[in-house]
Amino acid sequence: MPHAVDFGTVSTAGLESSPVADALAGLRANEARYFKNKYDHVFTVEPAADAASTIDWVSRILEDERGIVIASPPLEATEFQVENIRIAYVFYESGLSINVMYTLDDDGKRAVGFKLSDGMAVPEELGAFKFARQKSKLAGTIRGSYFVIKNEY
C-alpha cells in the first residue's frame, strides 16, 4: 500500500530489511523534504512488488544507457510528475537510491542519479562512478553521482 514519506518523523517502515535502514530512511526523508519544499509535492512510495512498471523503467534505462544491472533487490519505488518532469525513484535493500529525472520536452534535461546511504559501500556495478559528498540533517553523509540520459524512454 502506498504511503507518504514523513520527513518530520523519519521512519524505517518498508526498509527494515536493509542493513543501513536508518540511513536509507533518512535519505528517503531527505528526498521527500526536497520535493515538498521545491514543488509542494507529497513524496509517496509503494512496495517494490506494487511498483514493477516503475522499477522496470528505471532498470531498462540503466541497462540500455550504461549496461548497469543493480544486484540489490528493490524495496520501494515511486513515480510522479512535477511541472514537465517525469520522476522515478527506487530504493534498494543495499541502501542505494536511484532516481530518474526525465524532462518531457524534447530538448529538456534527462539524467539518472545515484545516492548512497551513510554506511554502505559503493556497489560493484557503480564502481566506475565518482561520488561527491553532501551533508544532510536527515541522512548524515550522502554520496551522490549521476549520468546524462542520451536516448528516448
XYZ file of C-alpha atoms in Angstrom:
153
model
C 0.000 0.000 0.000
C 1.406 3.422 -0.914
C 2.376 5.727 1.939
C 3.529 9.329 2.182
C 7.058 9.765 3.496
C 7.112 11.897 6.644
C 10.303 13.941 6.814
C 9.353 15.348 10.222
C 9.453 11.914 11.844
C 11.791 9.593 9.949
C 10.540 6.010 9.808
C 12.193 2.845 8.516
C 8.797 1.388 7.515
C 9.257 -0.590 4.314
C 13.048 -0.512 4.597
C 13.577 -2.750 7.631
C 15.486 -5.466 5.724
C 18.247 -3.032 4.732
C 21.466 -3.288 6.766
C 21.516 0.540 6.705
C 17.753 1.003 7.247
C 18.097 4.114 9.426
C 20.365 5.896 6.930
C 18.206 4.804 3.965
C 15.093 6.084 5.763
C 16.899 9.395 6.309
C 17.828 9.527 2.626
C 14.218 8.827 1.636
C 13.014 11.543 4.035
C 15.594 13.956 2.600
C 14.126 13.419 -0.880
C 10.586 13.868 0.468
C 11.557 17.179 2.060
C 13.161 18.388 -1.187
C 10.041 17.706 -3.280
C 7.731 19.209 -0.673
C 9.803 22.385 -0.426
C 10.554 22.806 -4.146
C 7.313 21.584 -5.772
C 4.815 21.234 -2.889
C 4.638 17.537 -3.830
C 3.913 14.840 -1.241
C 6.508 12.100 -1.790
C 4.624 8.795 -1.720
C 6.301 5.397 -2.051
C 4.958 1.894 -2.501
C 6.428 -1.577 -2.012
C 8.526 -2.855 -4.902
C 6.003 -5.630 -5.600
C 3.410 -2.947 -6.411
C 5.767 -0.768 -8.454
C 7.023 -3.188 -11.107
C 6.480 -0.820 -14.044
C 8.484 1.967 -12.354
C 11.328 -0.385 -11.405
C 11.346 -1.871 -14.922
C 11.558 1.619 -16.487
C 14.498 2.617 -14.276
C 16.226 -0.753 -14.827
C 15.805 -0.506 -18.614
C 17.370 2.972 -18.688
C 20.321 1.792 -16.576
C 20.928 -1.257 -18.750
C 20.385 0.439 -22.117
C 22.423 3.547 -21.312
C 25.356 2.065 -19.342
C 24.937 -1.721 -19.143
C 24.237 -1.442 -15.405
C 22.224 -4.122 -13.603
C 21.673 -3.445 -9.904
C 22.377 -6.548 -7.819
C 20.481 -5.455 -4.695
C 16.727 -6.120 -4.522
C 14.446 -3.071 -4.697
C 12.381 -2.367 -1.568
C 10.257 0.631 -2.580
C 9.640 2.870 -5.556
C 7.672 5.891 -6.668
C 6.901 7.635 -9.922
C 5.279 11.041 -10.379
C 5.314 14.173 -12.481
C 6.056 17.714 -11.325
C 5.819 20.515 -13.838
C 7.050 18.885 -17.065
C 9.419 16.401 -15.393
C 8.716 12.684 -15.026
C 10.469 11.463 -11.898
C 11.051 7.944 -10.621
C 12.828 6.727 -7.501
C 13.831 3.212 -6.493
C 15.167 2.472 -3.002
C 17.254 -0.704 -2.742
C 17.990 -3.024 0.184
C 21.722 -2.206 -0.005
C 20.990 1.449 0.863
C 21.189 2.679 -2.733
C 18.676 5.176 -4.082
C 18.349 5.677 -7.835
C 16.303 8.449 -9.380
C 15.448 9.301 -12.950
C 14.561 12.881 -13.807
C 13.194 12.906 -17.328
C 12.047 16.224 -18.757
C 9.154 15.638 -21.143
C 10.250 18.399 -23.543
C 12.379 17.036 -26.396
C 15.242 19.407 -25.579
C 14.953 19.009 -21.804
C 17.430 17.656 -19.283
C 17.338 13.950 -18.534
C 19.550 12.174 -16.024
C 19.929 9.232 -13.680
C 21.104 9.985 -10.149
C 22.627 7.619 -7.621
C 22.715 8.269 -3.884
C 24.451 6.028 -1.373
C 23.199 5.852 2.195
C 25.608 6.584 5.001
C 27.460 3.394 5.934
C 27.084 1.467 2.676
C 29.909 0.526 0.322
C 29.861 1.600 -3.321
C 28.130 -1.247 -5.198
C 30.438 -3.072 -7.609
C 28.197 -2.208 -10.568
C 28.682 1.532 -9.822
C 32.435 1.331 -9.241
C 33.245 3.424 -12.342
C 31.440 6.494 -10.937
C 32.963 9.229 -8.795
C 30.768 10.193 -5.843
C 30.510 13.651 -4.324
C 29.597 14.031 -0.652
C 26.888 16.187 0.862
C 25.727 16.539 4.440
C 22.088 16.103 5.398
C 20.452 16.535 8.796
C 18.101 13.682 7.938
C 20.525 11.304 6.221
C 24.012 12.051 7.541
C 26.552 11.966 4.711
C 25.077 11.234 1.299
C 27.363 10.270 -1.571
C 25.941 11.024 -4.985
C 26.695 10.704 -8.676
C 24.777 10.837 -11.949
C 24.881 10.416 -15.695
C 23.000 12.114 -18.517
C 20.436 10.046 -20.426
C 21.093 10.130 -24.173
C 18.185 8.106 -25.594
C 14.382 8.368 -25.502
C 12.384 6.408 -22.944
